[in-house]
Amino acid sequence: MSEIAKHWIDGEWVGSGTVSESINPATGAVLGRWADGGEAEARAAIAAARRAFDTASWSRDRVLRHRALSEMADRFDAHADELGALVTKENGKILAQGMFESTTASGTLRHNAAEALTDAGISAEVAPGQWFSTYAEPAGVVGIIVPWNAPVALLIRSLAPALSAGNTVAVKMPGQTALVANLVSQIIAEVTSLPRGVVNIFTESGNTGAPYLVASPDVQVISYTGSTIVGRLVAADGAPTLKRMNLELGGKTPMIVFDDADLDATVPLVASAVTTFAGQFCMTGSRILVQRGVADRVRTGLASIFENVRLGDGLDPGTEMGPLIDKADVVRVDGLVQAALAYAKPIVRGGPATDGALAAGAFYRPALLEVEDVNTEIVQKEVFGPVATFEVFDTETDAIARANATEYGLSAGIFTSSINISRRVSREIQVGTVWTNAWAELNDGFAEGGFKQSGVGRLRGPLAITDFQEAKTVVHSIPAL
């Protein structure tokens, strides 16, 4: 790629004084160059969004919003193959996962296009001649901060309800997937029914633009997806302006396997919950809790899968797991595993893959560590890599206590043939999403978000749009004839 990928701000392509390189994490090769932004680009994006909100009909024209979101969905469909392949090259996930990300964007957009037409308030005559009406208005300018692990899906998950509600947006995209950000910007720029300045996208590798979005008094809502540690900083920096916060943060998903589970189906699925996206996913099944009666069989089955998983370039159809985002992350993840070996038993040690062609990339073989104490760091800390703990429990009560033993509460999986166990345990686990005999199944019609330190607010489902709205009550007192 000879051209420099630029930002999309106020309907124009904008460069920056700094130019950075995009690296393929599977090969170490340079994919292209991109304009590396910061506070200046954040200021310009906010100013454009504010101007569009104040002067365009966007905020009050729900038919226009429906049309623009529908058209945007069409454009994402048209570019799905190109976008999926680029996600694979720049992010590292295997092609099937890159395509899943690129092809699901349109469904989220169409769902929220429908929300633009159907969102309604309430009205009642509360006393003779006195009418109360409550309806929603867009909050204003929304700042969206997107992580690198699923840059398309996690952008659209916030962007679609923000636009459906009538807001304008300033988006900060991550430098690790800058070329994906540029292609997404090109797709959005093709939407002819979208007014200028409604969507503004800049990319940065540093940390000056994102904090400016959070602190700016001209931004009314922040939608941030990322770690709990950074999420707390975002909430604190946004507190002086009392802006709304939609935060989807970290997770330590417990995968709870009961004695009566169908192990032939369960073991491969639990393993995939660790290796999908190379474990770089907030819903990674990083804690495997197994009832004692089947612990040996599950332990052996998982070990076999992890030891034989095929690593490689995501474009190779034989690859089962791609690389981490970069070599620095390989060092970080391996440090956490090495530290855990002081108290954990390595069922599968895993570690950096440095053989043959893999040496050029950021590959890490899956690790499975058996632990007893839930208070250890490897249980309590989100690793964000293909590393799982293995914990044995005896009773439902024990399983529930272990599942709830961390500060996180994003998701959980239950594996059992008993609807009674499923119902009882689902009710007691403190998480936002619980799957039975499944993992990572999401739907735009149903809420997604976390309990405890896994976040604030919800995305997807009927609650998503409310984080981007203000409620206004209007009272009419009508004199009697």
Coordinates of C-alpha atoms in Angstrom, one line a residue:
M1 CA 0.0 0.0 0.0
S2 CA 1.7 3.2 -1.2
E3 CA -1.0 5.6 0.0
I4 CA -1.3 6.8 3.5
A5 CA -4.6 5.8 5.2
K6 CA -6.2 8.9 6.6
H7 CA -8.9 10.0 9.0
W8 CA -12.5 10.8 8.0
I9 CA -13.5 14.1 9.6
D10 CA -16.3 16.4 8.6
G11 CA -16.7 14.6 5.2
E12 CA -13.1 15.0 4.3
W13 CA -9.9 12.9 4.3
V14 CA -7.5 14.4 6.8
G15 CA -3.8 13.6 7.3
S16 CA -1.6 14.0 10.4
G17 CA 2.0 15.1 11.0
T18 CA 2.9 11.6 12.2
V19 CA 2.8 8.6 9.9
S20 CA 3.0 5.1 11.4
E21 CA 3.2 1.6 9.9
S22 CA 0.6 -1.2 10.2
I23 CA 2.2 -4.7 10.9
N24 CA 0.8 -8.1 10.1
P25 CA 1.0 -9.9 13.4
A26 CA 1.3 -13.3 11.7
T27 CA 4.3 -12.5 9.5
G28 CA 5.8 -9.2 10.9
A29 CA 5.4 -7.7 7.4
V30 CA 4.4 -4.1 6.9
L31 CA 0.9 -3.9 5.5
G32 CA 0.8 -0.1 4.9
R33 CA 1.2 3.3 6.4
W34 CA -1.4 5.5 8.2
A35 CA -1.9 9.0 9.6
D36 CA -1.4 8.7 13.3
G37 CA -3.7 11.2 15.1
G38 CA -4.2 12.6 18.5
E39 CA -5.8 15.5 20.3
A40 CA -5.9 17.8 17.2
E41 CA -7.9 15.2 15.3
A42 CA -10.2 14.6 18.3
R43 CA -10.9 18.3 18.5
A44 CA -11.7 18.5 14.8
A45 CA -14.0 15.4 15.0
I46 CA -15.9 16.8 18.0
A47 CA -16.3 20.2 16.3
A48 CA -17.7 18.6 13.2
A49 CA -20.0 16.4 15.1
R50 CA -21.3 19.3 17.2
R51 CA -21.9 21.4 14.1
A52 CA -23.8 18.6 12.4
F53 CA -25.9 18.0 15.5
D54 CA -26.8 21.7 15.8
T55 CA -27.4 22.5 12.1
A56 CA -28.5 19.3 10.3
S57 CA -31.9 17.7 10.4
W58 CA -30.3 14.4 11.5
S59 CA -31.3 14.7 15.2
R60 CA -35.0 15.2 14.4
D61 CA -35.5 13.2 11.2
R62 CA -36.0 9.5 12.1
V63 CA -36.9 8.6 8.5
L64 CA -33.5 10.0 7.4
R65 CA -31.8 8.0 10.1
H66 CA -33.6 4.8 9.0
R67 CA -32.6 5.4 5.4
A68 CA -28.9 6.2 6.3
L69 CA -28.5 3.2 8.6
S70 CA -30.1 0.9 6.0
E71 CA -27.8 2.2 3.3
M72 CA -24.8 1.8 5.6
A73 CA -25.8 -1.8 6.1
D74 CA -25.9 -2.3 2.3
R75 CA -22.4 -0.8 1.9
F76 CA -21.0 -3.1 4.6
D77 CA -22.5 -6.1 2.9
A78 CA -20.9 -5.0 -0.4
H79 CA -17.5 -4.8 1.2
A80 CA -17.7 -7.8 3.5
D81 CA -15.2 -10.0 1.7
E82 CA -12.6 -7.2 1.5
L83 CA -13.2 -6.1 5.1
G84 CA -13.0 -9.7 6.5
A85 CA -9.7 -10.4 4.8
L86 CA -8.2 -7.1 6.0
V87 CA -9.3 -7.8 9.6
T88 CA -7.5 -11.2 9.3
K89 CA -4.3 -9.6 7.9
E90 CA -4.1 -6.7 10.4
N91 CA -5.7 -8.2 13.5
G92 CA -4.5 -11.8 13.1
K93 CA -7.7 -13.8 13.6
I94 CA -8.4 -16.6 11.2
L95 CA -10.4 -15.8 8.1
A96 CA -13.6 -17.4 9.2
Q97 CA -13.6 -15.2 12.3
G98 CA -12.6 -12.1 10.3
M99 CA -15.5 -12.8 7.9
F100 CA -17.9 -13.4 10.9
E101 CA -17.0 -9.9 12.1
S102 CA -17.4 -8.2 8.8
T103 CA -20.7 -9.9 7.8
T104 CA -22.5 -9.3 11.1
A105 CA -22.1 -5.5 10.9
S106 CA -25.0 -5.1 8.5
G107 CA -27.5 -7.0 10.8
T108 CA -26.7 -4.7 13.7
L109 CA -27.1 -1.6 11.5
R110 CA -30.5 -2.9 10.1
H111 CA -31.8 -3.7 13.6
N112 CA -31.0 -0.1 14.7
A113 CA -32.4 1.3 11.5
A114 CA -35.7 -0.2 12.6
E115 CA -35.2 1.2 16.1
A116 CA -35.1 4.7 14.6
L117 CA -38.6 4.3 13.3
T118 CA -40.2 2.4 16.2
D119 CA -38.7 4.1 19.3
A120 CA -41.6 5.9 21.0
G121 CA -42.4 7.6 24.3
I122 CA -45.5 7.5 26.5
S123 CA -48.4 9.8 27.0
A124 CA -51.4 10.0 29.4
E125 CA -54.1 12.3 30.6
V126 CA -53.2 12.0 34.3
A127 CA -56.0 14.3 35.5
P128 CA -58.9 16.0 33.6
G129 CA -57.3 18.4 31.2
Q130 CA -53.7 17.6 32.2
W131 CA -51.5 15.7 29.8
F132 CA -48.1 14.3 30.5
S133 CA -45.8 13.1 27.7
T134 CA -42.3 11.6 28.1
Y135 CA -40.3 11.1 25.0
A136 CA -36.6 10.6 24.1
E137 CA -34.2 13.1 22.6
P138 CA -30.7 12.4 21.3
A139 CA -28.1 13.2 23.9
G140 CA -25.9 15.2 21.5
V141 CA -22.3 14.3 20.5
V142 CA -21.2 10.7 21.3
G143 CA -17.5 9.8 21.7
I144 CA -16.8 6.1 20.8
I145 CA -13.5 4.5 21.8
V146 CA -13.0 1.2 20.0
P147 CA -10.5 -1.6 20.9
W148 CA -8.3 -3.5 18.4
N149 CA -9.5 -7.1 19.1
A150 CA -12.8 -6.8 17.1
P151 CA -12.6 -3.3 15.6
V152 CA -15.5 -3.6 13.2
A153 CA -18.0 -5.4 15.4
L154 CA -17.3 -3.3 18.5
L155 CA -17.5 -0.1 16.5
I156 CA -20.8 -0.9 14.9
R157 CA -22.2 -2.2 18.2
S158 CA -21.9 1.4 19.6
L159 CA -22.2 3.4 16.5
A160 CA -25.5 1.9 15.3
P161 CA -27.6 2.7 18.4
A162 CA -25.9 6.1 18.8
L163 CA -26.9 7.1 15.3
S164 CA -30.4 5.5 15.6
A165 CA -31.1 7.8 18.6
G166 CA -30.2 10.8 16.5
N167 CA -26.7 11.6 17.9
T168 CA -23.6 12.6 15.9
V169 CA -20.4 10.8 16.7
A170 CA -16.6 11.2 17.1
V171 CA -14.9 7.8 16.9
K172 CA -11.4 7.0 18.1
M173 CA -10.1 3.8 16.4
P174 CA -7.0 1.9 17.6
G175 CA -3.7 2.1 15.8
Q176 CA -3.2 -1.6 15.8
T177 CA -6.0 -1.9 13.2
A178 CA -5.6 1.4 11.4
L179 CA -6.1 0.1 7.9
V180 CA -9.3 -1.6 9.0
A181 CA -10.4 1.8 10.4
N182 CA -9.6 3.4 7.1
L183 CA -11.6 0.9 5.1
V184 CA -14.5 1.3 7.5
S185 CA -14.3 5.0 7.0
Q186 CA -14.4 4.5 3.2
I187 CA -17.5 2.3 3.5
I188 CA -19.3 4.9 5.7
A189 CA -18.2 7.7 3.3
E190 CA -20.1 5.9 0.5
V191 CA -23.4 6.4 2.4
T192 CA -24.9 9.2 0.4
S193 CA -27.9 9.8 2.7
L194 CA -25.6 10.4 5.7
P195 CA -25.2 14.2 6.3
R196 CA -21.7 15.6 6.5
G197 CA -20.1 15.6 9.9
V198 CA -22.5 13.1 11.5
V199 CA -19.8 10.4 11.6
N200 CA -16.2 11.4 12.2
I201 CA -13.4 8.8 12.6
F202 CA -9.8 9.3 13.6
T203 CA -7.1 6.7 14.5
E204 CA -4.3 7.0 17.0
S205 CA -1.6 4.8 18.5
G206 CA -0.9 7.1 21.4
N207 CA -3.3 8.4 24.1
T208 CA -4.1 12.1 23.6
G209 CA -7.2 12.0 21.4
A210 CA -9.2 9.5 23.4
P211 CA -8.7 11.3 26.8
Y212 CA -9.8 14.5 25.0
L213 CA -13.0 12.9 23.9
V214 CA -13.6 11.8 27.5
A215 CA -12.9 15.1 29.1
S216 CA -14.5 17.4 26.5
P217 CA -17.6 19.3 27.6
D218 CA -18.9 19.1 24.0
V219 CA -19.2 15.3 24.3
Q220 CA -22.4 14.2 26.1
V221 CA -21.9 10.4 26.0
I222 CA -18.8 8.1 26.0
S223 CA -19.1 4.5 24.8
Y224 CA -15.9 2.7 25.7
T225 CA -15.0 -0.9 25.2
G226 CA -11.8 -2.1 26.8
S227 CA -10.2 -3.2 30.0
T228 CA -11.7 -2.6 33.4
I229 CA -8.5 -0.7 34.6
V230 CA -8.8 1.9 31.7
G231 CA -12.6 1.9 32.1
R232 CA -12.3 3.2 35.6
L233 CA -10.0 6.0 34.3
V234 CA -12.5 6.9 31.6
A235 CA -15.3 7.1 34.2
A236 CA -13.2 9.3 36.4
D237 CA -12.1 11.6 33.6
G238 CA -15.7 12.0 32.4
A239 CA -17.0 12.7 35.9
P240 CA -16.4 16.5 36.0
T241 CA -18.7 17.0 33.0
L242 CA -21.2 14.4 34.3
K243 CA -21.4 12.8 30.9
R244 CA -23.2 9.5 30.4
M245 CA -21.0 6.4 30.3
N246 CA -21.5 3.2 28.4
L247 CA -18.7 0.9 29.4
E248 CA -18.2 -2.6 28.3
L249 CA -15.2 -3.8 30.2
G250 CA -13.2 -7.0 31.0
G251 CA -14.3 -10.5 31.8
K252 CA -13.2 -13.8 33.3
T253 CA -15.9 -16.1 31.9
P254 CA -16.4 -19.2 33.9
M255 CA -17.3 -22.3 31.8
I256 CA -19.0 -24.6 34.3
V257 CA -19.0 -28.3 33.3
F258 CA -21.3 -30.6 35.3
D259 CA -21.1 -34.4 35.6
D260 CA -24.1 -34.9 33.3
A261 CA -22.8 -32.8 30.5
D262 CA -22.4 -34.2 27.0
L263 CA -18.6 -34.2 27.0
D264 CA -18.2 -35.1 23.3
A265 CA -19.9 -31.8 22.5
T266 CA -18.7 -29.8 25.5
V267 CA -15.0 -30.3 25.5
P268 CA -14.4 -29.0 21.9
L269 CA -16.7 -26.0 22.6
V270 CA -14.9 -25.1 25.8
A271 CA -11.6 -25.4 24.1
S272 CA -12.7 -23.1 21.3
A273 CA -13.8 -20.6 23.9
V274 CA -10.1 -20.3 24.8
T275 CA -8.6 -20.3 21.3
T276 CA -11.1 -18.2 19.4
F277 CA -9.5 -14.8 18.6
A278 CA -6.4 -16.3 20.3
G279 CA -8.1 -15.6 23.6
Q280 CA -8.2 -11.8 22.9
F281 CA -11.9 -11.5 23.7
C282 CA -13.7 -10.1 26.7
M283 CA -15.9 -13.3 26.7
T284 CA -13.0 -15.8 26.4
G285 CA -13.8 -18.9 28.5
S286 CA -10.7 -18.3 30.6
R287 CA -11.9 -20.2 33.7
I288 CA -12.9 -23.8 33.2
L289 CA -14.8 -25.2 36.3
V290 CA -15.3 -29.0 36.1
Q291 CA -17.3 -31.2 38.5
R292 CA -15.0 -33.8 40.1
G293 CA -16.8 -36.8 38.5
V294 CA -15.7 -35.8 34.9
A295 CA -12.6 -33.8 35.7
D296 CA -10.1 -36.4 34.5
R297 CA -11.9 -36.8 31.1
V298 CA -12.3 -33.1 30.6
R299 CA -8.7 -32.4 31.6
T300 CA -7.4 -35.0 29.2
G301 CA -9.6 -33.9 26.3
L302 CA -8.7 -30.2 26.7
A303 CA -5.0 -31.0 26.9
S304 CA -5.1 -33.0 23.7
I305 CA -6.8 -30.1 21.8
F306 CA -4.5 -27.4 23.2
E307 CA -1.4 -29.4 22.5
N308 CA -2.4 -30.0 18.9
V309 CA -4.0 -26.7 17.8
R310 CA -2.6 -25.6 14.5
L311 CA -1.2 -22.1 14.6
G312 CA -0.5 -20.0 11.5
D313 CA -1.5 -17.2 9.3
G314 CA -5.2 -16.6 9.4
L315 CA -5.5 -16.7 5.6
D316 CA -4.3 -20.3 5.6
P317 CA -7.4 -22.5 5.6
G318 CA -5.6 -25.0 7.8
T319 CA -5.0 -22.5 10.6
E320 CA -7.0 -23.0 13.7
M321 CA -5.6 -20.1 15.8
G322 CA -3.9 -17.0 14.7
P323 CA -1.3 -14.8 16.5
L324 CA -1.6 -12.3 19.3
I325 CA -1.8 -8.7 18.3
D326 CA 2.0 -8.2 18.6
K327 CA 5.2 -9.7 20.0
A328 CA 5.0 -7.4 23.1
D329 CA 1.8 -9.1 24.0
V330 CA 3.4 -12.5 23.7
V331 CA 6.0 -11.4 26.3
R332 CA 3.2 -10.0 28.5
V333 CA 1.1 -13.1 28.4
D334 CA 4.0 -15.4 28.9
G335 CA 5.1 -13.4 32.0
L336 CA 1.6 -14.0 33.6
V337 CA 1.8 -17.7 32.9
Q338 CA 5.4 -18.0 34.2
A339 CA 4.4 -16.2 37.4
A340 CA 1.4 -18.5 37.9
L341 CA 3.6 -21.6 37.8
A342 CA 4.7 -20.8 41.3
Y343 CA 1.3 -22.0 42.5
A344 CA -0.5 -23.6 39.5
K345 CA 0.0 -27.0 37.9
P346 CA 0.7 -26.8 34.2
I347 CA -1.7 -29.3 32.4
V348 CA -0.4 -27.6 29.2
R349 CA 2.4 -25.1 29.6
G350 CA 1.9 -23.4 26.2
G351 CA 4.1 -20.5 25.4
P352 CA 5.7 -18.5 22.6
A353 CA 5.8 -20.3 19.3
T354 CA 9.3 -19.8 17.8
D355 CA 9.6 -22.6 15.3
G356 CA 9.8 -22.2 11.6
A357 CA 7.6 -19.6 10.0
L358 CA 5.9 -19.0 13.3
A359 CA 9.0 -17.2 14.6
A360 CA 8.3 -14.2 12.5
G361 CA 4.9 -13.7 14.0
A362 CA 3.3 -13.1 17.5
F363 CA 2.2 -16.6 18.1
Y364 CA 1.4 -18.1 21.5
R365 CA 0.5 -21.8 22.1
P366 CA -2.5 -22.2 24.5
A367 CA -1.9 -22.8 28.2
L368 CA -4.1 -24.7 30.7
L369 CA -3.1 -24.3 34.4
E370 CA -4.8 -26.2 37.2
V371 CA -5.4 -24.1 40.4
E372 CA -7.2 -24.6 43.6
D373 CA -7.2 -21.1 45.2
V374 CA -9.5 -18.7 43.5
N375 CA -7.7 -15.7 45.0
T376 CA -4.6 -16.3 42.9
E377 CA -3.6 -13.7 40.2
I378 CA -4.1 -16.0 37.2
V379 CA -7.8 -16.5 38.3
Q380 CA -8.4 -12.9 39.3
K381 CA -6.7 -11.1 36.4
E382 CA -7.9 -10.9 32.8
V383 CA -5.0 -12.4 30.7
F384 CA -6.4 -11.5 27.2
G385 CA -4.6 -14.4 25.6
P386 CA -5.1 -18.2 25.0
V387 CA -4.7 -19.0 28.7
A388 CA -7.2 -20.8 30.9
T389 CA -7.4 -22.0 34.4
F390 CA -8.8 -25.5 35.3
E391 CA -10.7 -25.7 38.6
V392 CA -12.4 -28.7 40.1
F393 CA -15.7 -28.4 42.1
D394 CA -18.0 -30.8 43.9
T395 CA -21.4 -29.3 44.3
E396 CA -23.6 -26.6 42.7
T397 CA -23.0 -24.4 45.6
D398 CA -19.3 -24.7 45.2
A399 CA -19.5 -24.0 41.5
I400 CA -21.6 -20.9 42.0
A401 CA -19.2 -19.6 44.7
R402 CA -16.2 -20.1 42.4
A403 CA -17.9 -18.6 39.4
N404 CA -18.7 -15.4 41.4
A405 CA -15.3 -15.2 43.0
T406 CA -13.8 -12.5 40.7
E407 CA -14.6 -8.8 40.3
Y408 CA -15.8 -9.5 36.8
G409 CA -19.4 -10.3 35.7
L410 CA -19.6 -10.2 31.9
S411 CA -20.6 -13.8 30.9
A412 CA -20.7 -17.5 31.9
G413 CA -21.3 -20.9 30.3
I414 CA -23.1 -23.8 31.9
F415 CA -22.8 -27.3 30.5
T416 CA -25.4 -29.8 31.7
S417 CA -28.3 -32.0 30.5
S418 CA -30.5 -30.8 33.4
I419 CA -32.8 -27.8 32.9
N420 CA -33.1 -27.6 36.7
I421 CA -29.3 -27.1 37.1
S422 CA -29.2 -24.6 34.3
R423 CA -32.0 -22.5 35.8
R424 CA -30.7 -22.6 39.3
V425 CA -27.1 -21.8 38.4
S426 CA -28.0 -19.2 35.8
R427 CA -30.1 -17.3 38.5
E428 CA -27.2 -17.2 41.0
I429 CA -24.3 -16.3 38.7
Q430 CA -23.6 -12.6 38.8
V431 CA -23.0 -11.9 35.1
G432 CA -24.8 -10.2 32.2
T433 CA -25.1 -13.1 29.8
V434 CA -25.3 -16.9 30.6
W435 CA -25.2 -19.6 28.0
T436 CA -26.3 -23.2 28.5
N437 CA -24.5 -25.7 26.3
A438 CA -23.3 -22.8 24.2
W439 CA -20.8 -20.0 24.1
A440 CA -20.6 -16.5 22.6
E441 CA -24.0 -16.5 21.0
L442 CA -25.3 -13.0 20.8
N443 CA -28.3 -11.4 19.2
D444 CA -29.1 -7.7 18.4
G445 CA -32.5 -8.1 19.9
F446 CA -31.2 -9.0 23.4
A447 CA -29.0 -7.0 25.8
E448 CA -25.3 -7.5 26.2
G449 CA -23.3 -6.1 29.1
G450 CA -21.7 -6.8 32.4
F451 CA -22.4 -6.9 36.1
K452 CA -19.9 -5.7 38.8
Q453 CA -16.6 -4.5 37.3
S454 CA -17.4 -5.7 33.8
G455 CA -19.1 -2.5 32.9
V456 CA -22.0 0.0 33.0
G457 CA -25.0 0.1 30.6
R458 CA -26.0 -2.3 27.8
L459 CA -25.4 -2.6 24.1
R460 CA -27.7 -4.6 21.8
G461 CA -31.4 -5.2 22.6
P462 CA -34.0 -2.6 23.5
L463 CA -31.9 -1.0 26.3
A464 CA -29.0 -0.1 24.0
I465 CA -30.5 3.1 22.5
T466 CA -31.4 4.4 26.0
D467 CA -27.7 5.0 26.9
F468 CA -27.6 7.5 24.0
Q469 CA -30.8 9.4 24.8
E470 CA -32.2 12.0 27.2
A471 CA -35.8 11.6 28.4
K472 CA -37.9 14.8 28.4
T473 CA -41.3 15.1 30.0
V474 CA -43.7 17.7 28.6
V475 CA -46.9 18.8 30.5
H476 CA -49.9 20.3 28.9
S477 CA -52.7 21.8 31.0
I478 CA -55.8 22.4 28.9
P479 CA -58.4 24.9 30.3
A480 CA -61.9 23.5 30.5
L481 CA -64.4 24.9 28.0

